Every structure is written in C-alpha cells, then in structure tokens.
Amino acid sequence: MTIIKLDKNLANQIAAGEVVEKPFSVVKELVENSIDANANNIKVEIVNGGIDEIIITDNGTGIEKSDLEMIAEKYSTSKIKNLEDLYKVMTFGFRGEAMASISSVSKIQIISKTKDSESGHLLNILGGEKEEIKDIGAEVGTKIIVQNLFFNTPARLNYLKKPKTEYGYILKYLQEVSLAYPEIGFEFISDGKNIFKYRKNENLKDRIYNIFGEDFSKNILEIDFSMVGMKVSGVISDPKISFMNKNKQLIFVNRRPIKSVLISKAISDAYNRFIPHNNYPAYILNLEIDPTLVDVNVHPRKLEVRFANEQNIFRVFYHSIDEKLNSVSLIKNGTDFTEVEDIFTQSSHSLHIKEICSQDTKYYTPSGTKFKDYSPYKDTSVNPGQSQIISSLAFSEKILEPKKDLSEDLNLTNDLHYTKLGKIIGQAHNSYIIVETKNGIQIYDQHALAERINYEKLVKKSKENGQNCQWLLIGENITLGINEFAILEENIETFKEMGFDIEFLAGNNIIINGIPDFIKKENIKNMFLAILDDIGEHKFSKSKTLQEVKNKIFAYTACRSAIKFGNKLSLFEINKLLNDAVLDYSATCPHGRPVIFEIDLEDLKGKYER
C-alpha cells in the first residue's frame, strides 16, 4: 500500500475530531479566545442546540488584518512563541488548532476590528477554504458566526445528541466559565430566547446567586487560604447542607476549569466527618499557582493538568477546607471514638459489651442452646500475635435479607431486648445496632435501615392511593437557579402527573400551590430543590419518566425523615425499628448502601480458635 501525504483540509478534519466533538466544543474554544483577547463582555447565541448556528460576539482587542489571514492555519497562534512560553502559559489557547479545526468542518464568518484600525475586516471560510478579506464597518472586538457544523462530515452528525441535550452542555459550560470570571459580563441566547445575562464586574457571590439561586447562596462559606506559594480562593458549602450528587463541584487552576482526582480527594477527606456518608459537598474553588509548576498540555481538551508537587497540592486544598469547616462547626477537631453504648434504660436488663468480654459468662443463643463457659485466659496480656488475630477479624460482607419467619426460631418475651430479627445487644457509636441471631451477629446501619423502611412505606402508600394532590394553605414561593429552572421546564408534565401544582411567575420564580399527598408538608422548598438537583445529575439527556421522578422524591423524603447516623436511640426505638424492618426488600437503602451484614458464628469462633 502506497504512503501518501494527506490533503491539508482532510488532515484538519481528522484533527477536528479531537478538538471539535460537538457544538459545546466550538463555544468553548471561541469563548476562551474572547477571554484571551481581554474581553469584558461576551455574548453567545445558538440555534438548534448550536448545530445550525453559533454566534460569539466580544469587545476584546480584536484581530489585525495580517493576523486574520493566518487565523485558520493550523499551528498558528499568538499565545506562545517558544518552548519556554509553553511551560508558563496562562492563556486558554496555545496550540493553534481550534480555528483550523472549526473552519474545516463548518461555514465561518469572522468580523473583527482593533482600536487602531480604521475599519473592521470580514473573512469567510467554507470547509477550510478562505475567501478574500474585505473591509467592513464594525465595532472594536470580534464576532464569529459558525454555521452548518459538520456539513461536510455527515457521519459526525450521527454522534450528536438532541438539540436540547447539546443546549444543556453549552449552558453548563457557560455557567462554569462565568463563575471563573465574574468580572466578565456574559449573555446567552438560545433560539431567540434570552437564557441569562450576567453583568460585568460582579463578585463571585453575586454570580453564584444568579446561577444557583438564593437558597444555595445563603449556605456557602468563603475560602481565602495561602500556603507554600499557592492560594486557594472561592466558596464551599456549609457543612450543615450536603447534596446527593456532584453537580456543584468546580475546580479551577489559574481560572482554567479542570478535573482532578487528587484535588477532589483532598476536599472529600476534609469534609469526611462533617457530612453524611455518600453525600457530597459543593465547592467553587480556584488555585493560583506559578504556571511553571503545572503542565496544562497533557489532555486533548485541556481538562486535566499535571502538578510538579502533588503532595503540596493535596495539602493546600485539604487544609484550606479543614480550617474553614472547623471554624464554623461545633464538631471537635478529630474523630470522637466512643465505646459501645449501654442502651437499656432499666438496670435489671443492663447488658454491656465489655461485661460479655471480661466476665465468665454463658453465651446465649435465640434457640436456647448454651455453649461451654468462657474462661479467662491464664495470661491476660495480649501479645502481638493475638493482637493481629483480633485486628484482622474478617467480617462477612454478604448482604442479608431479613426473614419474616425468624420469630419462629426465637423464644420471644415481652422484654424489649427481643425482636423478630433477634436479640438486641446494643448500639455502637450511636450509629450501628448490634443484634444477636441464631447464626451469629448482625450489625445494622441505623440510618440506612430507617431510610429503607420509610421508602417502602411511601411506595406502598403511593400504590394504594394513586396520584392525589394536597393543596397548601399558603403557597411555597421559590426562586430557582438557571439550571433548576431548565430542569423543571423539561420535566414539568411529569411533576403535574405526580400531583404537584406549580405556577410560573416572573423570571425564575415559581409558587408551589399543591404537592403529592405522599409528601409531608414540611421543608417543601428544600425537598423540591433537592429533587431538581438530583434529577439534574444526568440532566438534559432525556426527560425522566414519572416513576423515575417519583423514586427520586421517595428516596429524598425517606432519607430526610430517617433516623440520623450518630443519633443515640433508646431500647424502645431500636426495638420498633427492627420490628418494622420485617419487609420484603433487598437489604440496601434507596441509594444502594448496605443496611446490614453478618458476622457468622462459626467464623467468629474460628477467629478465636474454637
């Protein structure tokens, strides 16, 4: 097979596959060029999700006529001149690929004027072929019109999503970049409809209010932390609130949006003891760092970076968050480990784990079988070998389903120690319920168990009663963020079918006049915002079905009304919880977390060589 040199346009079309994946990619590249041109007002207009037309208008420095002639040539850039510049680049663009790639798969019109030029200049490019530059009247800045994206590569059109989905990608990006640059005014118009207009010279908190709404903006903490020549600034969510997804997590490095497992891990570790397990914090943080200490040229779309000293990066993010959370929280620094609590209110029924381990006691089983007396070791000191055996005790993580007929194996009495699931031993760390069964020991996550019970009750009630609306005496007024409003608009029919009565007011304001009858009339605003946020985790991919949205509401309601992780429970409360748990369900909470696991009696005996 003969080797040939590819035609320039074909080579650019191939390269465009990496740079221009979808309309969002075009918007991203052109908006970043506007920022690099020092624009403080940027207007983005799209038609049909950006597939038919994208228009970017800015008031930046503009493009000289001589530069305009080079603009669609691959590897032509004004951002760097040598290798040294690459290692300290602060601009978004630097490879000289974007305009060549975009122009090779679309029809482009560029109008630009600098402050020193007498007139503006117009350049048309069709599929990579440039026409002669013409003089034209224009204001200082640049306007780029991109039409018929992928017109000459029709196979690429098959990989695009629906226009609404492509619109969603663009909206999400524009909100992210506007948070990185609150001093820049941004305007977004889709199919002739003004989606948002943010004024220039705003501060970050104002921009957050405009994007995420009043409720979120009232629950944020400002970060301004410096260490080892780096600075972390921005906002994080108050530890009293958390989210069920990562939608509100943004990281910038020198105001460039990135994805970083390292930084995410540092932030997650700092929040670990402040928010519930499997919930997530929100944060919008920027790292200011010497550009020579970060390599931005390691990813085709520049979403990932490489740090010269990852340990310092982890430290600066962890300590900036940890310091702020400790300053506003009542939780003491460090985890407070407690012994297993004695939950019994009557001293006659007192049974303490320490007593079982330290005294010469007969072991009880629900079937009435008694094992031999446990005699204390002659040598009560613990040697290293024994310590290793104890610390390596392997719990069986097999998920168990509560059995309805377990009560037949138990000698039940009126004593609250006994339940249909087994004998209550105690509550550990105010979070885990320990139950003795015929075959060993079961340990329940009290929050996950209560959450599952609540969820099943809601599902059952919904099936029995159907979709009925309960009217509110006073409607609930809510100001939504841009994202939340878009999600509601997309799913409004589903909400109506479910029993919500929602009235749209001016701007992004709504009033909820009625809610489904399976929802309590408590914290309606928080519930509704959480549902929108949760549905939006995979937003704009497709409208959710009625059952999917209902399940989100059931899961949220069940979680928020469940016994909390860390709450000390009375014997009566534990007894009721375990007896309510005799349901036909898989032993996980609605979010998939395990409810229970068992330490098998034979495994336990084996660990002690019995």
Coordinates of C-alpha atoms in Angstrom, one line a residue:
M1 CA 0.0 0.0 0.0
T2 CA 1.5 3.3 -1.1
I3 CA 2.1 6.0 1.5
I4 CA 0.7 9.4 0.6
K5 CA 0.6 12.8 2.3
L6 CA -2.9 13.8 3.4
D7 CA -4.6 16.8 1.9
K8 CA -4.4 19.8 4.3
N9 CA -8.2 20.0 4.7
L10 CA -8.5 16.3 5.3
A11 CA -5.8 16.5 7.9
N12 CA -7.7 19.3 9.6
Q13 CA -10.9 17.4 9.5
I14 CA -9.2 14.5 11.2
A15 CA -7.7 16.7 13.8
A16 CA -11.1 18.3 14.3
G17 CA -12.3 15.0 15.7
E18 CA -10.3 15.7 18.9
V19 CA -10.9 19.5 19.2
V20 CA -14.5 19.8 17.9
E21 CA -16.6 16.9 19.3
K22 CA -19.9 18.8 19.5
P23 CA -21.3 22.4 19.4
F24 CA -20.2 22.8 23.0
S25 CA -16.6 22.4 21.9
V26 CA -17.0 25.2 19.4
V27 CA -18.5 27.5 22.0
K28 CA -15.7 26.6 24.5
E29 CA -12.9 27.3 22.1
L30 CA -14.3 30.6 20.9
V31 CA -15.3 31.9 24.3
E32 CA -11.8 31.1 25.6
N33 CA -10.4 33.1 22.7
S34 CA -12.6 36.0 23.7
I35 CA -11.3 35.8 27.3
D36 CA -7.7 35.7 26.0
A37 CA -8.4 38.8 24.0
N38 CA -9.3 40.6 27.2
A39 CA -13.0 41.0 26.5
N40 CA -15.2 42.0 29.4
N41 CA -18.5 41.4 27.6
I42 CA -19.1 38.1 25.8
K43 CA -22.4 37.3 24.0
V44 CA -23.2 33.7 22.9
E45 CA -26.1 32.9 20.6
I46 CA -27.1 29.4 19.4
V47 CA -29.8 28.0 17.1
N48 CA -31.0 24.4 17.4
G49 CA -28.5 23.5 20.2
G50 CA -25.7 25.1 18.2
I51 CA -26.0 22.6 15.4
D52 CA -27.3 25.1 12.9
E53 CA -25.6 28.3 14.1
I54 CA -23.3 29.6 16.8
I55 CA -22.5 33.3 17.2
I56 CA -19.9 34.6 19.6
T57 CA -19.5 38.4 20.0
D58 CA -17.0 40.1 22.2
N59 CA -15.5 43.5 22.9
G60 CA -11.9 42.3 23.1
T61 CA -8.8 43.7 21.4
G62 CA -9.8 42.4 18.0
I63 CA -7.7 40.8 15.3
E64 CA -5.4 42.7 12.9
K65 CA -5.9 42.1 9.2
S66 CA -2.5 40.5 8.9
D67 CA -3.4 38.1 11.7
L68 CA -6.8 37.4 10.2
E69 CA -5.1 35.9 7.1
M70 CA -3.3 33.4 9.3
I71 CA -6.2 32.6 11.7
A72 CA -7.4 29.3 10.1
E73 CA -3.9 27.9 9.5
K74 CA -3.0 25.0 11.8
Y75 CA -0.4 25.7 14.4
S76 CA -0.9 29.5 14.0
T77 CA -1.1 31.2 17.4
S78 CA -0.4 34.5 19.1
K79 CA -0.2 32.9 22.6
I80 CA 3.3 31.3 22.5
K81 CA 6.5 31.7 20.5
N82 CA 8.8 29.1 22.0
L83 CA 9.0 26.1 24.3
E84 CA 9.7 28.3 27.3
D85 CA 6.4 30.1 26.8
L86 CA 4.6 26.7 26.8
Y87 CA 5.8 25.9 30.3
K88 CA 4.4 29.2 31.7
V89 CA 1.3 29.7 29.6
M90 CA -1.5 31.5 31.3
T91 CA -3.9 31.8 28.3
F92 CA -6.5 29.2 27.4
G93 CA -5.3 28.7 23.9
F94 CA -1.8 28.0 22.8
R95 CA -1.8 25.1 20.3
G96 CA -3.1 26.9 17.3
E97 CA -5.5 24.1 16.5
A98 CA -9.0 25.4 17.3
M99 CA -9.8 27.8 14.4
A100 CA -8.3 25.5 11.8
S101 CA -10.3 22.6 13.1
I102 CA -13.6 24.5 13.4
S103 CA -13.3 26.1 10.0
S104 CA -12.6 22.7 8.3
V105 CA -16.0 21.3 9.3
S106 CA -18.3 24.3 9.1
K107 CA -19.0 27.6 7.4
I108 CA -17.4 30.5 9.3
Q109 CA -17.7 34.3 9.1
I110 CA -15.3 36.4 11.1
I111 CA -15.7 40.2 11.6
S112 CA -13.1 41.9 13.7
K113 CA -11.7 45.4 14.4
T114 CA -8.8 46.6 16.6
K115 CA -8.8 50.0 18.2
D116 CA -6.1 51.2 15.9
S117 CA -7.6 50.1 12.6
E118 CA -9.8 52.5 10.5
S119 CA -12.3 49.8 9.7
G120 CA -13.2 46.3 10.5
H121 CA -12.4 43.3 8.4
L122 CA -14.6 40.4 7.2
L123 CA -13.3 36.9 6.4
N124 CA -15.5 34.0 5.1
I125 CA -14.2 30.4 5.4
L126 CA -16.2 27.4 3.9
G127 CA -14.9 23.9 4.8
G128 CA -11.4 25.3 5.3
E129 CA -11.3 27.3 2.1
K130 CA -10.8 31.0 2.7
E131 CA -12.2 33.9 0.7
E132 CA -10.6 37.3 0.2
I133 CA -10.7 39.5 3.3
K134 CA -13.0 42.6 2.9
D135 CA -13.3 45.8 4.8
I136 CA -16.5 46.3 6.8
G137 CA -17.9 48.7 9.3
A138 CA -17.6 47.2 12.8
E139 CA -17.1 48.0 16.5
V140 CA -13.9 47.1 18.3
G141 CA -13.9 43.4 19.1
T142 CA -14.6 40.2 17.3
K143 CA -17.8 38.5 16.0
I144 CA -17.6 34.9 14.8
I145 CA -20.5 33.1 13.1
V146 CA -20.3 29.4 12.8
Q147 CA -23.0 27.7 10.6
N148 CA -23.9 24.2 9.5
L149 CA -21.5 22.4 11.8
F150 CA -20.2 19.1 10.3
F151 CA -21.9 19.8 6.9
N152 CA -19.0 18.1 5.1
T153 CA -18.6 15.2 7.6
P154 CA -22.2 13.9 7.9
A155 CA -21.2 10.9 9.8
R156 CA -20.2 13.2 12.7
L157 CA -23.8 14.4 12.9
N158 CA -24.9 10.9 13.9
Y159 CA -23.0 11.2 17.1
L160 CA -24.6 14.4 18.2
K161 CA -27.4 14.4 20.9
K162 CA -30.8 16.0 20.6
P163 CA -30.6 19.8 20.3
K164 CA -31.9 20.1 23.9
T165 CA -29.0 18.0 25.1
E166 CA -26.4 20.0 23.2
Y167 CA -28.0 23.2 24.6
G168 CA -27.5 21.7 28.1
Y169 CA -23.8 21.1 27.5
I170 CA -23.4 24.7 26.4
L171 CA -25.4 26.1 29.3
K172 CA -23.4 24.2 31.8
Y173 CA -20.1 25.3 30.3
L174 CA -21.1 29.0 30.1
Q175 CA -22.1 28.9 33.8
E176 CA -18.8 27.4 34.8
V177 CA -16.7 29.8 32.9
S178 CA -18.8 32.8 34.2
L179 CA -18.0 31.6 37.7
A180 CA -14.3 31.6 37.0
Y181 CA -14.6 35.2 35.5
P182 CA -17.3 37.0 37.5
E183 CA -15.8 40.3 36.3
I184 CA -16.8 39.5 32.7
G185 CA -20.3 40.1 31.5
F186 CA -21.9 37.0 29.8
E187 CA -25.1 36.8 27.8
F188 CA -26.6 33.7 26.4
I189 CA -29.4 33.4 23.9
S190 CA -30.9 30.2 22.6
D191 CA -33.3 30.0 19.7
G192 CA -34.1 33.7 20.2
K193 CA -34.8 33.3 23.9
N194 CA -32.6 35.2 26.4
I195 CA -31.4 32.5 28.9
F196 CA -29.3 34.7 31.1
K197 CA -27.4 38.0 31.1
Y198 CA -24.8 38.5 33.8
R199 CA -23.4 42.0 34.3
K200 CA -19.7 42.6 34.2
N201 CA -17.7 43.5 37.4
E202 CA -19.8 41.2 39.6
N203 CA -18.2 39.4 42.6
L204 CA -18.2 35.7 42.9
K205 CA -21.1 35.6 45.5
D206 CA -23.3 37.7 43.2
R207 CA -22.6 35.4 40.3
I208 CA -23.3 32.3 42.4
Y209 CA -26.7 33.9 43.4
N210 CA -27.6 34.5 39.8
I211 CA -26.7 30.9 38.8
F212 CA -27.7 28.8 41.7
G213 CA -30.3 30.9 43.4
E214 CA -30.9 32.4 46.8
D215 CA -31.1 29.2 48.9
F216 CA -27.7 27.9 47.8
S217 CA -26.0 31.3 48.0
K218 CA -27.1 31.7 51.7
N219 CA -25.3 28.4 52.6
I220 CA -21.8 29.0 51.4
L221 CA -18.5 29.8 53.2
E222 CA -15.8 31.9 51.6
I223 CA -12.3 30.4 51.3
D224 CA -9.1 32.5 51.1
F225 CA -6.1 30.4 52.1
S226 CA -2.4 30.6 51.2
M227 CA 0.3 28.1 51.7
V228 CA 3.7 27.3 50.2
G229 CA 3.4 29.9 47.4
M230 CA -0.1 28.8 46.4
K231 CA -3.5 30.3 47.1
V232 CA -7.0 28.7 47.2
S233 CA -10.0 31.0 46.9
G234 CA -13.7 30.6 46.3
V235 CA -16.6 29.2 48.2
I236 CA -17.6 25.9 49.8
S237 CA -21.0 24.7 51.1
D238 CA -21.8 25.0 54.8
P239 CA -21.4 21.5 56.4
K240 CA -25.0 21.7 57.6
I241 CA -26.1 21.0 54.0
S242 CA -24.9 18.4 51.5
F243 CA -26.0 17.0 48.2
M244 CA -26.7 13.6 46.6
N245 CA -24.6 14.3 43.5
K246 CA -21.5 16.3 42.4
N247 CA -23.2 18.9 40.2
K248 CA -22.0 21.8 42.2
Q249 CA -18.3 20.9 42.3
L250 CA -16.0 23.1 40.2
I251 CA -12.2 23.3 40.3
F252 CA -10.1 25.9 38.5
V253 CA -6.4 26.2 38.2
N254 CA -5.3 29.7 37.4
R255 CA -9.0 30.1 36.4
R256 CA -8.8 27.2 33.9
P257 CA -11.6 24.6 34.6
I258 CA -10.1 21.2 35.2
K259 CA -10.9 17.7 36.6
S260 CA -8.6 16.4 39.3
V261 CA -9.0 13.2 41.3
L262 CA -6.2 14.5 43.6
I263 CA -7.9 17.7 44.5
S264 CA -11.4 16.1 44.7
K265 CA -9.9 13.6 47.2
A266 CA -8.4 16.3 49.3
I267 CA -11.7 18.1 49.6
S268 CA -13.6 14.9 50.2
D269 CA -11.3 14.0 53.0
A270 CA -11.7 17.4 54.7
Y271 CA -15.5 17.0 54.6
N272 CA -15.4 13.4 55.6
R273 CA -16.6 13.8 59.3
F274 CA -18.9 16.8 58.6
I275 CA -21.4 15.4 56.2
P276 CA -23.3 12.1 55.9
H277 CA -21.7 9.1 54.1
N278 CA -22.4 9.1 50.3
N279 CA -23.4 12.8 50.3
Y280 CA -21.3 15.4 48.6
P281 CA -20.3 19.0 49.3
A282 CA -20.5 21.8 46.9
Y283 CA -17.5 24.0 46.0
I284 CA -16.3 26.5 43.5
L285 CA -12.5 26.9 44.1
N286 CA -9.6 28.4 42.2
L287 CA -6.0 27.6 42.7
E288 CA -3.5 30.3 42.0
I289 CA -0.1 28.7 41.3
D290 CA 3.1 29.5 39.5
P291 CA 2.4 28.4 35.9
T292 CA 5.8 26.7 35.7
L293 CA 4.6 24.3 38.4
V294 CA 1.6 23.0 36.4
D295 CA 1.6 21.4 33.0
V296 CA -1.7 22.2 31.1
N297 CA -0.6 20.4 27.9
V298 CA -1.4 16.8 28.9
H299 CA -5.0 16.4 27.7
P300 CA -6.6 17.0 24.2
R301 CA -9.3 19.2 25.7
K302 CA -7.1 20.6 28.5
L303 CA -9.4 19.2 31.2
E304 CA -6.5 17.6 33.1
V305 CA -3.2 19.0 34.3
R306 CA -0.1 17.6 35.8
F307 CA 1.4 19.2 39.0
A308 CA 5.1 19.3 39.8
N309 CA 4.4 18.6 43.5
E310 CA 1.1 16.7 44.1
Q311 CA 1.7 16.5 47.8
N312 CA 1.6 20.3 48.2
I313 CA -1.5 20.5 46.1
F314 CA -3.3 18.0 48.3
R315 CA -2.1 19.8 51.4
V316 CA -3.2 23.3 50.4
F317 CA -6.7 22.1 49.4
Y318 CA -7.2 19.8 52.4
H319 CA -6.0 22.4 55.0
S320 CA -7.9 25.3 53.4
I321 CA -11.2 23.4 53.7
D322 CA -10.4 21.7 57.0
E323 CA -9.6 25.1 58.6
K324 CA -12.8 26.7 57.4
L325 CA -15.0 23.8 58.4
N326 CA -13.5 23.6 61.9
S327 CA -14.0 27.3 62.4
V328 CA -17.8 27.1 61.8
S329 CA -18.6 23.7 63.1
L330 CA -19.4 22.6 66.7
I331 CA -17.7 19.3 65.9
K332 CA -14.4 19.0 67.7
N333 CA -11.2 18.5 65.7
G334 CA -10.6 14.8 65.4
T335 CA -13.0 11.9 65.5
D336 CA -14.5 11.1 68.9
F337 CA -14.5 7.3 69.2
T338 CA -16.8 6.0 71.9
E339 CA -17.3 2.6 73.3
V340 CA -20.5 0.6 72.6
E341 CA -23.3 2.4 74.5
D342 CA -25.5 0.7 77.1
I343 CA -28.9 1.5 75.6
F344 CA -31.1 -0.1 78.2
T345 CA -33.0 2.2 80.5
Q346 CA -33.7 -0.4 83.2
S347 CA -30.7 -1.5 85.1
S348 CA -32.2 -5.0 85.6
H349 CA -31.8 -5.5 81.8
S350 CA -28.4 -3.9 81.6
L351 CA -26.0 -5.8 79.3
H352 CA -22.7 -4.2 78.4
I353 CA -20.4 -5.5 75.7
K354 CA -17.4 -5.0 78.0
E355 CA -19.1 -7.3 80.5
I356 CA -19.5 -10.0 78.0
C357 CA -15.9 -9.9 77.0
S358 CA -14.5 -9.7 80.6
Q359 CA -16.7 -11.9 82.7
D360 CA -17.1 -15.6 83.0
T361 CA -20.5 -15.6 81.2
K362 CA -22.6 -18.2 79.4
Y363 CA -23.2 -17.3 75.8
Y364 CA -26.9 -17.1 74.9
T365 CA -28.4 -18.0 71.5
P366 CA -32.0 -17.5 70.5
S367 CA -32.6 -21.2 70.1
G368 CA -31.7 -21.7 73.8
T369 CA -28.5 -23.6 73.0
K370 CA -25.7 -22.9 75.5
F371 CA -22.1 -23.1 74.7
K372 CA -19.4 -24.0 77.3
D373 CA -18.5 -21.4 79.8
Y374 CA -15.9 -18.9 78.5
S375 CA -12.9 -19.0 80.9
P376 CA -10.5 -16.1 81.1
Y377 CA -7.1 -16.7 79.7
K378 CA -4.4 -17.5 82.3
D379 CA -2.2 -14.9 80.8
T380 CA -4.4 -11.9 80.3
S381 CA -1.8 -9.8 78.4
V382 CA -2.2 -9.6 74.7
N383 CA 0.8 -10.5 72.7
P384 CA 1.5 -9.2 69.2
G385 CA 0.1 -12.4 67.6
Q386 CA -3.2 -12.2 69.5
S387 CA -3.5 -8.5 68.6
Q388 CA -3.0 -9.4 64.9
I389 CA -5.8 -12.0 65.1
I390 CA -8.2 -9.6 66.7
S391 CA -7.5 -6.7 64.3
S392 CA -7.7 -8.9 61.3
L393 CA -11.2 -10.2 62.2
A394 CA -12.8 -10.5 58.8
F395 CA -16.5 -9.6 58.6
S396 CA -18.6 -11.4 56.0
E397 CA -20.0 -8.6 53.8
K398 CA -22.7 -10.8 52.4
I399 CA -25.9 -8.8 52.3
L400 CA -28.7 -10.5 54.1
E401 CA -32.4 -10.1 53.7
P402 CA -34.4 -10.0 57.0
K403 CA -36.6 -13.2 57.2
K404 CA -40.2 -13.0 58.1
D405 CA -40.3 -16.3 59.8
L406 CA -37.3 -15.7 62.1
S407 CA -39.6 -15.3 65.0
E408 CA -40.3 -19.0 65.0
D409 CA -36.7 -19.7 66.0
L410 CA -36.8 -17.2 68.9
N411 CA -38.0 -17.5 72.5
L412 CA -39.9 -14.2 72.4
T413 CA -40.9 -12.5 75.5
N414 CA -42.3 -9.1 76.4
D415 CA -38.8 -7.9 77.0
L416 CA -37.9 -5.2 74.6
H417 CA -34.5 -6.8 74.1
Y418 CA -36.1 -9.3 71.8
T419 CA -37.3 -8.6 68.2
K420 CA -38.4 -10.6 65.3
L421 CA -34.9 -10.3 63.9
G422 CA -33.0 -11.3 67.1
K423 CA -31.8 -10.2 70.4
I424 CA -30.7 -6.6 70.8
I425 CA -27.1 -6.4 72.2
G426 CA -26.5 -2.7 71.9
Q427 CA -25.8 0.4 69.8
A428 CA -22.3 1.2 68.8
H429 CA -21.0 4.7 68.1
N430 CA -24.7 5.9 68.2
S431 CA -24.9 4.6 64.6
Y432 CA -24.8 0.8 64.4
I433 CA -27.3 -1.6 66.0
I434 CA -25.9 -4.9 67.1
V435 CA -28.3 -7.9 67.1
E436 CA -27.6 -11.5 68.2
T437 CA -29.1 -14.1 66.0
K438 CA -29.2 -17.9 65.8
N439 CA -26.3 -18.0 63.4
G440 CA -24.1 -15.1 64.6
I441 CA -24.2 -11.4 65.0
Q442 CA -25.9 -8.8 62.7
I443 CA -24.9 -5.2 62.5
Y444 CA -27.3 -2.7 61.1
D445 CA -26.6 0.8 59.8
Q446 CA -29.5 2.6 61.7
H447 CA -29.9 5.4 59.1
A448 CA -29.8 3.1 56.1
L449 CA -32.3 0.8 57.8
A450 CA -34.7 3.6 58.7
E451 CA -34.4 5.1 55.3
R452 CA -35.3 1.8 53.6
I453 CA -38.3 1.3 55.9
N454 CA -39.6 4.8 55.1
Y455 CA -39.1 4.3 51.4
E456 CA -41.1 1.1 51.3
K457 CA -43.9 2.8 53.3
L458 CA -44.0 5.7 50.8
V459 CA -44.1 3.3 47.8
K460 CA -46.9 1.3 49.3
K461 CA -48.9 4.3 50.1
S462 CA -48.5 5.7 46.6
K463 CA -49.6 2.4 45.0
E464 CA -52.7 2.3 47.3
N465 CA -53.8 5.9 46.9
G466 CA -52.6 6.8 43.4
Q467 CA -51.5 10.3 42.4
N468 CA -53.5 12.9 44.5
C469 CA -52.7 16.5 45.2
Q470 CA -52.9 18.0 48.6
W471 CA -53.4 21.8 48.4
L472 CA -51.3 24.1 50.5
L473 CA -53.0 26.8 52.6
I474 CA -50.2 29.2 51.7
G475 CA -48.2 28.5 48.5
E476 CA -44.4 28.0 48.7
N477 CA -42.5 30.7 46.8
I478 CA -39.2 29.6 45.4
T479 CA -36.5 31.4 43.3
L480 CA -34.8 28.9 41.1
G481 CA -31.3 29.0 39.6
I482 CA -30.9 28.8 35.9
N483 CA -30.1 25.1 35.9
E484 CA -33.0 24.3 38.2
F485 CA -35.5 26.3 36.1
A486 CA -34.4 24.4 33.0
I487 CA -34.7 21.1 34.7
L488 CA -38.2 22.0 35.9
E489 CA -39.3 23.2 32.5
E490 CA -38.1 19.9 30.9
N491 CA -40.0 17.8 33.5
I492 CA -43.0 19.9 34.3
E493 CA -45.5 17.5 32.8
T494 CA -44.1 14.7 35.0
F495 CA -44.4 16.8 38.1
K496 CA -48.0 17.6 37.2
E497 CA -48.9 13.9 36.7
M498 CA -47.4 13.2 40.1
G499 CA -49.6 15.6 41.9
F500 CA -47.6 18.9 42.0
D501 CA -49.4 22.2 41.2
I502 CA -46.7 24.7 40.1
E503 CA -47.3 28.2 38.9
F504 CA -44.6 30.0 37.0
L505 CA -44.1 33.7 37.9
A506 CA -41.8 36.4 36.5
G507 CA -38.1 35.5 36.0
N508 CA -37.1 32.2 37.5
N509 CA -39.7 32.4 40.3
I510 CA -42.3 29.8 40.9
I511 CA -45.0 29.1 43.5
I512 CA -46.0 25.6 44.6
N513 CA -49.7 25.5 45.4
G514 CA -50.0 21.8 45.8
I515 CA -47.9 18.7 46.4
P516 CA -48.4 14.9 46.1
D517 CA -50.3 13.5 49.1
F518 CA -47.5 11.1 49.9
I519 CA -45.2 14.1 50.8
K520 CA -45.2 15.7 54.2
K521 CA -46.0 19.4 54.4
E522 CA -42.5 20.1 55.9
N523 CA -39.4 21.6 54.3
I524 CA -41.2 21.7 50.9
K525 CA -38.7 24.2 49.5
N526 CA -35.7 22.1 50.5
M527 CA -37.3 18.9 49.2
F528 CA -38.2 20.4 45.9
L529 CA -34.8 21.9 45.3
A530 CA -33.1 18.7 46.2
I531 CA -35.3 16.7 43.8
L532 CA -34.4 19.1 41.0
D533 CA -30.8 18.9 41.8
D534 CA -30.9 15.1 42.0
I535 CA -32.8 14.8 38.7
G536 CA -30.3 17.1 37.1
E537 CA -27.4 14.8 37.9
H538 CA -27.8 13.5 34.3
K539 CA -29.8 16.4 33.1
F540 CA -30.7 17.1 29.5
S541 CA -30.0 13.5 28.5
K542 CA -33.7 12.8 28.3
S543 CA -36.9 13.7 30.2
K544 CA -37.3 11.5 33.2
T545 CA -40.2 9.1 33.4
L546 CA -42.9 9.6 36.1
Q547 CA -41.7 6.6 38.1
E548 CA -38.1 7.8 38.0
V549 CA -39.0 11.2 39.4
K550 CA -41.3 9.6 42.0
N551 CA -38.5 7.4 43.1
K552 CA -36.2 10.4 43.5
I553 CA -38.8 12.0 45.7
F554 CA -39.4 8.8 47.7
A555 CA -35.7 8.4 48.2
Y556 CA -35.2 12.0 49.3
T557 CA -38.2 12.1 51.6
A558 CA -37.2 8.7 53.1
C559 CA -33.6 9.9 53.7
R560 CA -34.5 13.2 55.3
S561 CA -37.1 11.8 57.6
A562 CA -35.0 8.8 58.7
I563 CA -33.2 8.3 62.0
K564 CA -29.8 10.1 61.6
F565 CA -26.4 8.5 61.7
G566 CA -25.0 9.4 65.1
N567 CA -28.3 9.7 67.0
K568 CA -28.4 7.8 70.3
L569 CA -31.5 5.6 70.4
S570 CA -33.5 4.2 73.3
L571 CA -34.2 0.5 73.6
F572 CA -37.8 1.1 72.6
E573 CA -36.7 3.0 69.5
I574 CA -34.3 0.2 68.4
N575 CA -37.0 -2.4 69.1
K576 CA -39.5 -0.6 66.9
L577 CA -37.0 0.0 64.2
L578 CA -36.0 -3.7 64.0
N579 CA -39.6 -4.9 64.1
D580 CA -40.6 -2.5 61.3
A581 CA -37.8 -3.9 59.2
V582 CA -39.5 -7.2 58.6
L583 CA -40.3 -6.3 55.0
D584 CA -39.9 -7.9 51.6
Y585 CA -36.9 -5.9 50.2
S586 CA -33.3 -6.2 49.3
A587 CA -31.1 -5.1 52.3
T588 CA -30.0 -1.8 50.9
C589 CA -31.2 1.8 51.3
P590 CA -32.8 3.5 48.3
H591 CA -29.4 4.9 47.3
G592 CA -27.8 1.4 47.3
R593 CA -25.9 1.5 50.6
P594 CA -25.9 -1.7 52.6
V595 CA -28.3 -1.9 55.5
I596 CA -26.9 -5.0 57.2
F597 CA -24.0 -7.5 57.3
E598 CA -23.4 -10.6 59.4
I599 CA -20.6 -11.9 61.4
D600 CA -21.1 -15.7 61.1
L601 CA -20.9 -17.5 64.4
E602 CA -18.6 -20.2 63.0
D603 CA -16.3 -17.6 61.5
L604 CA -16.3 -15.8 64.8
K605 CA -15.4 -19.0 66.8
G606 CA -12.7 -19.7 64.3
K607 CA -11.0 -16.4 64.9
Y608 CA -10.7 -17.4 68.5
E609 CA -9.5 -20.9 67.5
R610 CA -12.6 -22.5 69.0

